[in-house]
């Protein structure tokens, strides 16, 4: 194709979960849909947010809560954006320094990635440090409006650690995390791959738990589109969504893992060794020196409706914004969050492919304890298992009660 009718610039961060966007370009899925996709690697989520707002990008690989925060006016240069597609499930982990892991192990932590035991051991360490008059532990996340921040906070609070009073949470770009851990600037962090594996490979830390065990089958990155552009160019957006869906299918095929790791390892993309990327792609994580563990659903590019923009996901992220004082919970603000995610755009674009399209726009998060067939158009669809490690449920129809029932843990 000599000239593509749809020219689309997409920002992305050097992370494994940019895979769908990168493969759409590198494997020709975008070109096959008539899309000339220009990928621009960025250095921070704030840059991506701002460049999307000023029109440098039509779409971007972004943190799943970020478009909601933008639409709520919580960010500088806030511009209206929509989320017509998710870019997979899972992919995050919590990594701690070797010294902190040793202290946690002294209080019962074991290398099995279990959130409860690790969290309770961390609580004991926090309490012990408090008795000794030591400064609070410092954890890093990539952005205030990120799944990393909310996953970390949810885990800490459910284990009895107040994220605002018992520890310190700071912001760092993903590529700086491992170095910050190794130099002692932070004691731990929550980030996407390969920056957890990097700390293990470099001997700087250990993976304590993973997103796939804190909130199973939950989203991490999404495709955000400038709402003005999406409204003006619906055919271009639909073509891109079809290309990304084909890319998701390719990324999900185990036969393509080594090629995908090689593509992502290039300097233009993640720019790190392919062996740092393979653990997340295979689900066999190196969590410490000579310790590896299988995590079946660590990163899910395509199965279980992994690319569907569930409104219940949007509302859970919003509930955490309200919980941690980032936004006042009102019916109007909840409506903004709900309408940011656009399953209607997803369905319209993908219906011609005959793929599995959920019949509902939202679901009760945590209700599925096993793989479950659900109502869908097109191909059959199986969702779950999903859910929060503490056994709680999030019913988006009961949003007010859920937010009212939440609270920070007591300071320890």
GROMACS .gro file of C-alpha atoms in nm:
model
  412
    1UNK     CA    1   0.000   0.000   0.000
    2UNK     CA    2   0.175   0.313  -0.119
    3UNK     CA    3  -0.020   0.564   0.081
    4UNK     CA    4  -0.236   0.488   0.381
    5UNK     CA    5  -0.555   0.693   0.413
    6UNK     CA    6  -0.534   0.719   0.793
    7UNK     CA    7  -0.224   0.878   0.947
    8UNK     CA    8  -0.217   0.828   1.324
    9UNK     CA    9   0.055   0.932   1.570
   10UNK     CA   10   0.068   0.724   1.889
   11UNK     CA   11   0.274   0.792   2.201
   12UNK     CA   12   0.400   0.506   2.413
   13UNK     CA   13   0.626   0.433   2.709
   14UNK     CA   14   0.909   0.175   2.699
   15UNK     CA   15   0.719  -0.104   2.871
   16UNK     CA   16   0.627  -0.460   2.785
   17UNK     CA   17   0.258  -0.369   2.776
   18UNK     CA   18   0.318  -0.140   2.478
   19UNK     CA   19   0.335  -0.472   2.290
   20UNK     CA   20  -0.002  -0.443   2.115
   21UNK     CA   21   0.079  -0.098   1.976
   22UNK     CA   22   0.433  -0.192   1.874
   23UNK     CA   23   0.334  -0.520   1.710
   24UNK     CA   24   0.050  -0.349   1.522
   25UNK     CA   25   0.315  -0.139   1.352
   26UNK     CA   26   0.600  -0.390   1.322
   27UNK     CA   27   0.392  -0.689   1.204
   28UNK     CA   28   0.187  -0.493   0.949
   29UNK     CA   29  -0.154  -0.513   1.116
   30UNK     CA   30  -0.195  -0.134   1.102
   31UNK     CA   31  -0.088  -0.118   0.739
   32UNK     CA   32  -0.333  -0.396   0.650
   33UNK     CA   33  -0.615  -0.181   0.791
   34UNK     CA   34  -0.501   0.124   0.595
   35UNK     CA   35  -0.336   0.294   0.891
   36UNK     CA   36   0.002   0.468   0.873
   37UNK     CA   37   0.091   0.434   1.241
   38UNK     CA   38   0.371   0.657   1.368
   39UNK     CA   39   0.501   0.547   1.707
   40UNK     CA   40   0.672   0.799   1.937
   41UNK     CA   41   0.860   0.674   2.242
   42UNK     CA   42   0.823   0.904   2.543
   43UNK     CA   43   1.011   0.943   2.870
   44UNK     CA   44   0.723   1.001   3.114
   45UNK     CA   45   0.350   0.957   3.146
   46UNK     CA   46   0.315   1.332   3.199
   47UNK     CA   47   0.469   1.392   2.855
   48UNK     CA   48   0.227   1.150   2.693
   49UNK     CA   49  -0.068   1.309   2.871
   50UNK     CA   50   0.034   1.660   2.769
   51UNK     CA   51   0.120   1.575   2.408
   52UNK     CA   52  -0.214   1.399   2.369
   53UNK     CA   53  -0.385   1.708   2.509
   54UNK     CA   54  -0.216   1.951   2.269
   55UNK     CA   55  -0.273   1.736   1.961
   56UNK     CA   56   0.076   1.592   1.902
   57UNK     CA   57  -0.075   1.243   1.936
   58UNK     CA   58  -0.414   1.122   1.820
   59UNK     CA   59  -0.389   0.816   2.045
   60UNK     CA   60  -0.155   0.685   2.312
   61UNK     CA   61  -0.063   0.386   2.525
   62UNK     CA   62  -0.159   0.522   2.866
   63UNK     CA   63  -0.221   0.433   3.228
   64UNK     CA   64  -0.576   0.301   3.258
   65UNK     CA   65  -0.694   0.567   3.511
   66UNK     CA   66  -0.522   0.861   3.340
   67UNK     CA   67  -0.796   0.948   3.086
   68UNK     CA   68  -1.049   0.949   3.370
   69UNK     CA   69  -0.832   1.191   3.568
   70UNK     CA   70  -0.794   1.413   3.261
   71UNK     CA   71  -1.169   1.419   3.199
   72UNK     CA   72  -1.227   1.506   3.566
   73UNK     CA   73  -0.992   1.805   3.532
   74UNK     CA   74  -0.737   1.662   3.776
   75UNK     CA   75  -0.435   1.717   3.552
   76UNK     CA   76  -0.263   2.013   3.385
   77UNK     CA   77  -0.363   2.072   3.023
   78UNK     CA   78  -0.660   1.847   3.078
   79UNK     CA   79  -0.828   1.763   2.748
   80UNK     CA   80  -1.118   1.529   2.690
   81UNK     CA   81  -1.016   1.179   2.591
   82UNK     CA   82  -1.193   0.847   2.541
   83UNK     CA   83  -1.087   0.487   2.599
   84UNK     CA   84  -1.214   0.263   2.318
   85UNK     CA   85  -0.987  -0.031   2.401
   86UNK     CA   86  -0.779  -0.187   2.676
   87UNK     CA   87  -0.428  -0.309   2.599
   88UNK     CA   88  -0.429  -0.627   2.807
   89UNK     CA   89  -0.468  -0.743   3.165
   90UNK     CA   90  -0.208  -0.753   3.443
   91UNK     CA   91   0.163  -0.690   3.392
   92UNK     CA   92   0.253  -0.507   3.715
   93UNK     CA   93   0.444  -0.624   4.019
   94UNK     CA   94   0.566  -0.493   4.354
   95UNK     CA   95   0.943  -0.519   4.392
   96UNK     CA   96   1.133  -0.452   4.715
   97UNK     CA   97   1.499  -0.407   4.798
   98UNK     CA   98   1.703  -0.704   4.913
   99UNK     CA   99   1.730  -0.550   5.259
  100UNK     CA  100   1.355  -0.500   5.289
  101UNK     CA  101   1.285  -0.852   5.165
  102UNK     CA  102   1.524  -0.990   5.426
  103UNK     CA  103   1.338  -0.798   5.695
  104UNK     CA  104   1.003  -0.920   5.560
  105UNK     CA  105   1.128  -1.279   5.549
  106UNK     CA  106   1.213  -1.243   5.917
  107UNK     CA  107   0.843  -1.177   5.974
  108UNK     CA  108   0.709  -1.467   5.770
  109UNK     CA  109   0.723  -1.356   5.407
  110UNK     CA  110   0.786  -1.644   5.166
  111UNK     CA  111   0.876  -1.632   4.795
  112UNK     CA  112   0.535  -1.735   4.661
  113UNK     CA  113   0.405  -1.391   4.549
  114UNK     CA  114   0.109  -1.422   4.787
  115UNK     CA  115  -0.021  -1.071   4.868
  116UNK     CA  116  -0.154  -1.154   5.214
  117UNK     CA  117   0.158  -1.307   5.368
  118UNK     CA  118   0.386  -1.050   5.205
  119UNK     CA  119   0.163  -0.764   5.316
  120UNK     CA  120   0.139  -0.884   5.675
  121UNK     CA  121   0.516  -0.926   5.689
  122UNK     CA  122   0.559  -0.576   5.552
  123UNK     CA  123   0.319  -0.445   5.817
  124UNK     CA  124   0.533  -0.602   6.086
  125UNK     CA  125   0.844  -0.438   5.940
  126UNK     CA  126   0.669  -0.099   5.927
  127UNK     CA  127   0.563  -0.137   6.289
  128UNK     CA  128   0.914  -0.240   6.398
  129UNK     CA  129   1.071   0.057   6.219
  130UNK     CA  130   0.825   0.286   6.391
  131UNK     CA  131   0.925   0.153   6.734
  132UNK     CA  132   1.290   0.210   6.643
  133UNK     CA  133   1.228   0.567   6.531
  134UNK     CA  134   1.343   0.495   6.175
  135UNK     CA  135   1.207   0.696   5.880
  136UNK     CA  136   0.911   0.545   5.693
  137UNK     CA  137   0.974   0.311   5.404
  138UNK     CA  138   0.958   0.480   5.065
  139UNK     CA  139   0.778   0.323   4.770
  140UNK     CA  140   0.768   0.454   4.415
  141UNK     CA  141   0.488   0.448   4.160
  142UNK     CA  142   0.488   0.590   3.810
  143UNK     CA  143   0.210   0.849   3.841
  144UNK     CA  144  -0.054   0.958   4.094
  145UNK     CA  145  -0.333   0.852   3.855
  146UNK     CA  146  -0.201   0.505   3.778
  147UNK     CA  147  -0.305   0.149   3.834
  148UNK     CA  148   0.031   0.110   4.009
  149UNK     CA  149  -0.063   0.368   4.271
  150UNK     CA  150  -0.408   0.222   4.330
  151UNK     CA  151  -0.288  -0.141   4.328
  152UNK     CA  152  -0.015  -0.059   4.579
  153UNK     CA  153  -0.247   0.142   4.801
  154UNK     CA  154  -0.521  -0.122   4.789
  155UNK     CA  155  -0.274  -0.394   4.885
  156UNK     CA  156  -0.118  -0.193   5.167
  157UNK     CA  157  -0.451  -0.083   5.315
  158UNK     CA  158  -0.600  -0.434   5.298
  159UNK     CA  159  -0.297  -0.557   5.492
  160UNK     CA  160  -0.331  -0.291   5.762
  161UNK     CA  161  -0.079  -0.034   5.636
  162UNK     CA  162  -0.194   0.325   5.584
  163UNK     CA  163  -0.044   0.434   5.249
  164UNK     CA  164  -0.050   0.802   5.349
  165UNK     CA  165   0.083   0.784   5.705
  166UNK     CA  166   0.275   0.460   5.750
  167UNK     CA  167   0.487   0.473   5.433
  168UNK     CA  168   0.591   0.736   5.180
  169UNK     CA  169   0.484   0.706   4.815
  170UNK     CA  170   0.679   0.901   4.553
  171UNK     CA  171   0.663   0.932   4.174
  172UNK     CA  172   0.935   0.801   3.939
  173UNK     CA  173   0.941   0.717   3.565
  174UNK     CA  174   0.957   0.340   3.505
  175UNK     CA  175   1.313   0.330   3.360
  176UNK     CA  176   1.453   0.487   3.680
  177UNK     CA  177   1.295   0.241   3.923
  178UNK     CA  178   1.562  -0.029   3.938
  179UNK     CA  179   1.845   0.224   3.977
  180UNK     CA  180   1.653   0.403   4.252
  181UNK     CA  181   1.611   0.073   4.435
  182UNK     CA  182   1.976  -0.021   4.394
  183UNK     CA  183   2.097   0.315   4.524
  184UNK     CA  184   1.867   0.308   4.825
  185UNK     CA  185   1.659   0.607   4.714
  186UNK     CA  186   1.347   0.389   4.744
  187UNK     CA  187   1.275   0.069   4.936
  188UNK     CA  188   1.028  -0.071   4.687
  189UNK     CA  189   0.808   0.012   4.390
  190UNK     CA  190   0.509  -0.093   4.185
  191UNK     CA  191   0.575  -0.082   3.810
  192UNK     CA  192   0.519  -0.265   3.483
  193UNK     CA  193   0.764  -0.500   3.317
  194UNK     CA  194   1.049  -0.528   3.249
  195UNK     CA  195   1.145  -0.305   3.540
  196UNK     CA  196   1.065  -0.563   3.809
  197UNK     CA  197   1.260  -0.833   3.629
  198UNK     CA  198   1.540  -0.579   3.579
  199UNK     CA  199   1.585  -0.539   3.955
  200UNK     CA  200   1.605  -0.917   4.001
  201UNK     CA  201   1.842  -0.967   3.707
  202UNK     CA  202   2.070  -0.690   3.833
  203UNK     CA  203   2.067  -0.826   4.188
  204UNK     CA  204   1.900  -0.513   4.326
  205UNK     CA  205   1.573  -0.653   4.457
  206UNK     CA  206   1.305  -0.919   4.473
  207UNK     CA  207   0.948  -0.936   4.347
  208UNK     CA  208   0.718  -0.954   4.650
  209UNK     CA  209   0.377  -0.982   4.480
  210UNK     CA  210   0.206  -0.914   4.148
  211UNK     CA  211  -0.098  -0.731   4.017
  212UNK     CA  212  -0.239  -1.060   3.891
  213UNK     CA  213  -0.274  -1.170   4.254
  214UNK     CA  214  -0.382  -0.835   4.403
  215UNK     CA  215  -0.665  -0.779   4.150
  216UNK     CA  216  -0.682  -1.072   3.911
  217UNK     CA  217  -0.783  -1.010   3.548
  218UNK     CA  218  -0.757  -0.634   3.588
  219UNK     CA  219  -0.643  -0.377   3.332
  220UNK     CA  220  -0.321  -0.181   3.342
  221UNK     CA  221  -0.279   0.014   3.017
  222UNK     CA  222  -0.542   0.129   2.771
  223UNK     CA  223  -0.559   0.307   2.440
  224UNK     CA  224  -0.658   0.670   2.494
  225UNK     CA  225  -0.781   0.875   2.201
  226UNK     CA  226  -0.821   1.250   2.174
  227UNK     CA  227  -1.199   1.282   2.192
  228UNK     CA  228  -1.207   1.556   1.929
  229UNK     CA  229  -1.010   1.343   1.686
  230UNK     CA  230  -1.216   1.030   1.764
  231UNK     CA  231  -1.535   1.218   1.683
  232UNK     CA  232  -1.391   1.370   1.365
  233UNK     CA  233  -1.225   1.051   1.235
  234UNK     CA  234  -1.438   0.750   1.339
  235UNK     CA  235  -1.324   0.539   1.044
  236UNK     CA  236  -0.958   0.592   1.130
  237UNK     CA  237  -1.017   0.499   1.493
  238UNK     CA  238  -1.214   0.187   1.396
  239UNK     CA  239  -0.937   0.079   1.159
  240UNK     CA  240  -0.680   0.121   1.436
  241UNK     CA  241  -0.890  -0.082   1.681
  242UNK     CA  242  -0.912  -0.367   1.432
  243UNK     CA  243  -0.536  -0.354   1.381
  244UNK     CA  244  -0.476  -0.361   1.757
  245UNK     CA  245  -0.711  -0.655   1.801
  246UNK     CA  246  -0.521  -0.851   1.536
  247UNK     CA  247  -0.201  -0.750   1.713
  248UNK     CA  248  -0.341  -0.877   2.044
  249UNK     CA  249  -0.415  -1.215   1.885
  250UNK     CA  250  -0.059  -1.233   1.754
  251UNK     CA  251   0.096  -1.126   2.084
  252UNK     CA  252  -0.108  -1.387   2.270
  253UNK     CA  253   0.021  -1.677   2.059
  254UNK     CA  254   0.297  -1.856   2.253
  255UNK     CA  255   0.474  -1.930   1.924
  256UNK     CA  256   0.540  -1.558   1.882
  257UNK     CA  257   0.689  -1.482   2.225
  258UNK     CA  258   1.054  -1.488   2.127
  259UNK     CA  259   0.994  -1.273   1.819
  260UNK     CA  260   0.786  -1.028   2.024
  261UNK     CA  261   1.060  -1.004   2.288
  262UNK     CA  262   1.316  -0.939   2.015
  263UNK     CA  263   1.100  -0.665   1.862
  264UNK     CA  264   1.038  -0.495   2.196
  265UNK     CA  265   1.404  -0.513   2.294
  266UNK     CA  266   1.503  -0.280   2.007
  267UNK     CA  267   1.629   0.068   2.107
  268UNK     CA  268   1.325   0.232   1.947
  269UNK     CA  269   1.094   0.047   2.186
  270UNK     CA  270   1.182  -0.088   2.532
  271UNK     CA  271   1.554  -0.089   2.460
  272UNK     CA  272   1.645  -0.360   2.710
  273UNK     CA  273   1.761  -0.723   2.669
  274UNK     CA  274   1.504  -0.968   2.534
  275UNK     CA  275   1.576  -1.195   2.832
  276UNK     CA  276   1.431  -0.923   3.056
  277UNK     CA  277   1.105  -0.942   2.859
  278UNK     CA  278   1.058  -1.316   2.828
  279UNK     CA  279   0.958  -1.383   3.192
  280UNK     CA  280   0.645  -1.168   3.167
  281UNK     CA  281   0.559  -1.309   2.824
  282UNK     CA  282   0.594  -1.670   2.938
  283UNK     CA  283   0.452  -1.616   3.287
  284UNK     CA  284   0.759  -1.772   3.448
  285UNK     CA  285   0.888  -1.490   3.665
  286UNK     CA  286   1.232  -1.473   3.819
  287UNK     CA  287   1.132  -1.337   4.160
  288UNK     CA  288   1.470  -1.359   4.333
  289UNK     CA  289   1.815  -1.518   4.306
  290UNK     CA  290   1.762  -1.870   4.167
  291UNK     CA  291   1.389  -1.848   4.246
  292UNK     CA  292   1.128  -1.859   3.968
  293UNK     CA  293   0.752  -1.898   3.979
  294UNK     CA  294   0.479  -1.966   3.724
  295UNK     CA  295   0.209  -1.698   3.710
  296UNK     CA  296  -0.039  -1.813   3.449
  297UNK     CA  297  -0.213  -1.481   3.399
  298UNK     CA  298   0.068  -1.237   3.476
  299UNK     CA  299   0.018  -1.053   3.144
  300UNK     CA  300  -0.285  -1.138   2.928
  301UNK     CA  301  -0.290  -0.967   2.586
  302UNK     CA  302  -0.608  -1.113   2.440
  303UNK     CA  303  -0.797  -1.384   2.633
  304UNK     CA  304  -1.083  -1.317   2.881
  305UNK     CA  305  -1.199  -1.001   2.707
  306UNK     CA  306  -0.857  -0.849   2.778
  307UNK     CA  307  -0.901  -0.568   2.527
  308UNK     CA  308  -1.260  -0.477   2.618
  309UNK     CA  309  -1.298  -0.136   2.792
  310UNK     CA  310  -1.523  -0.236   3.082
  311UNK     CA  311  -1.704   0.051   3.250
  312UNK     CA  312  -1.671  -0.137   3.579
  313UNK     CA  313  -1.293  -0.103   3.545
  314UNK     CA  314  -1.329   0.271   3.494
  315UNK     CA  315  -1.555   0.302   3.798
  316UNK     CA  316  -1.324   0.100   4.022
  317UNK     CA  317  -1.035   0.332   3.936
  318UNK     CA  318  -1.266   0.626   4.007
  319UNK     CA  319  -1.358   0.473   4.344
  320UNK     CA  320  -0.990   0.474   4.436
  321UNK     CA  321  -0.950   0.836   4.329
  322UNK     CA  322  -1.234   0.918   4.568
  323UNK     CA  323  -1.096   0.693   4.841
  324UNK     CA  324  -0.756   0.861   4.844
  325UNK     CA  325  -0.885   1.216   4.825
  326UNK     CA  326  -0.798   1.292   4.463
  327UNK     CA  327  -1.156   1.376   4.368
  328UNK     CA  328  -1.485   1.445   4.543
  329UNK     CA  329  -1.737   1.169   4.481
  330UNK     CA  330  -2.047   1.313   4.317
  331UNK     CA  331  -2.298   1.173   4.067
  332UNK     CA  332  -2.156   1.406   3.803
  333UNK     CA  333  -1.797   1.293   3.860
  334UNK     CA  334  -1.899   0.927   3.857
  335UNK     CA  335  -2.075   0.986   3.526
  336UNK     CA  336  -1.758   1.139   3.379
  337UNK     CA  337  -1.558   0.833   3.481
  338UNK     CA  338  -1.821   0.593   3.348
  339UNK     CA  339  -1.843   0.765   3.009
  340UNK     CA  340  -1.466   0.783   2.960
  341UNK     CA  341  -1.455   0.412   2.872
  342UNK     CA  342  -1.635   0.348   2.542
  343UNK     CA  343  -1.733  -0.013   2.473
  344UNK     CA  344  -1.969   0.115   2.202
  345UNK     CA  345  -1.669   0.224   1.992
  346UNK     CA  346  -1.502  -0.111   2.051
  347UNK     CA  347  -1.809  -0.306   1.941
  348UNK     CA  348  -1.869  -0.092   1.632
  349UNK     CA  349  -1.511  -0.137   1.515
  350UNK     CA  350  -1.478  -0.510   1.582
  351UNK     CA  351  -1.823  -0.641   1.492
  352UNK     CA  352  -1.720  -0.698   1.127
  353UNK     CA  353  -1.445  -0.936   1.246
  354UNK     CA  354  -1.693  -1.169   1.417
  355UNK     CA  355  -1.490  -1.169   1.739
  356UNK     CA  356  -1.628  -1.219   2.089
  357UNK     CA  357  -1.805  -0.903   2.205
  358UNK     CA  358  -1.941  -0.893   2.563
  359UNK     CA  359  -2.312  -0.833   2.584
  360UNK     CA  360  -2.276  -0.612   2.892
  361UNK     CA  361  -2.079  -0.292   2.947
  362UNK     CA  362  -1.993  -0.363   3.310
  363UNK     CA  363  -1.963  -0.657   3.548
  364UNK     CA  364  -1.926  -0.728   3.917
  365UNK     CA  365  -1.550  -0.736   3.972
  366UNK     CA  366  -1.447  -1.035   4.181
  367UNK     CA  367  -1.760  -1.242   4.116
  368UNK     CA  368  -1.600  -1.507   3.894
  369UNK     CA  369  -1.403  -1.773   4.081
  370UNK     CA  370  -1.346  -1.990   3.772
  371UNK     CA  371  -1.344  -1.951   3.392
  372UNK     CA  372  -1.706  -1.877   3.304
  373UNK     CA  373  -1.886  -1.856   2.965
  374UNK     CA  374  -2.078  -1.529   2.937
  375UNK     CA  375  -2.326  -1.378   2.695
  376UNK     CA  376  -2.158  -1.237   2.387
  377UNK     CA  377  -2.209  -1.148   2.025
  378UNK     CA  378  -1.989  -1.314   1.766
  379UNK     CA  379  -1.758  -1.584   1.898
  380UNK     CA  380  -1.805  -1.740   2.243
  381UNK     CA  381  -1.645  -1.559   2.535
  382UNK     CA  382  -1.504  -1.690   2.862
  383UNK     CA  383  -1.425  -1.451   3.146
  384UNK     CA  384  -1.253  -1.501   3.479
  385UNK     CA  385  -1.134  -1.601   3.719
  386UNK     CA  386  -1.109  -1.250   3.852
  387UNK     CA  387  -1.117  -1.078   4.187
  388UNK     CA  388  -0.940  -0.906   4.471
  389UNK     CA  389  -0.704  -1.093   4.702
  390UNK     CA  390  -0.904  -0.994   5.011
  391UNK     CA  391  -1.222  -1.151   4.874
  392UNK     CA  392  -1.411  -0.826   4.831
  393UNK     CA  393  -1.651  -0.753   4.544
  394UNK     CA  394  -1.696  -0.436   4.343
  395UNK     CA  395  -2.048  -0.393   4.206
  396UNK     CA  396  -2.055  -0.082   3.985
  397UNK     CA  397  -2.428  -0.052   4.051
  398UNK     CA  398  -2.343  -0.012   4.422
  399UNK     CA  399  -2.073   0.251   4.372
  400UNK     CA  400  -2.192   0.483   4.650
  401UNK     CA  401  -2.192   0.206   4.910
  402UNK     CA  402  -1.852   0.077   4.798
  403UNK     CA  403  -1.689   0.420   4.829
  404UNK     CA  404  -1.857   0.485   5.164
  405UNK     CA  405  -1.732   0.151   5.301
  406UNK     CA  406  -1.372   0.209   5.203
  407UNK     CA  407  -1.119   0.363   5.432
  408UNK     CA  408  -0.750   0.382   5.501
  409UNK     CA  409  -0.596   0.136   5.740
  410UNK     CA  410  -0.493   0.246   6.084
  411UNK     CA  411  -0.140   0.379   6.098
  412UNK     CA  412   0.095   0.114   6.235
   0.00000   0.00000   0.00000
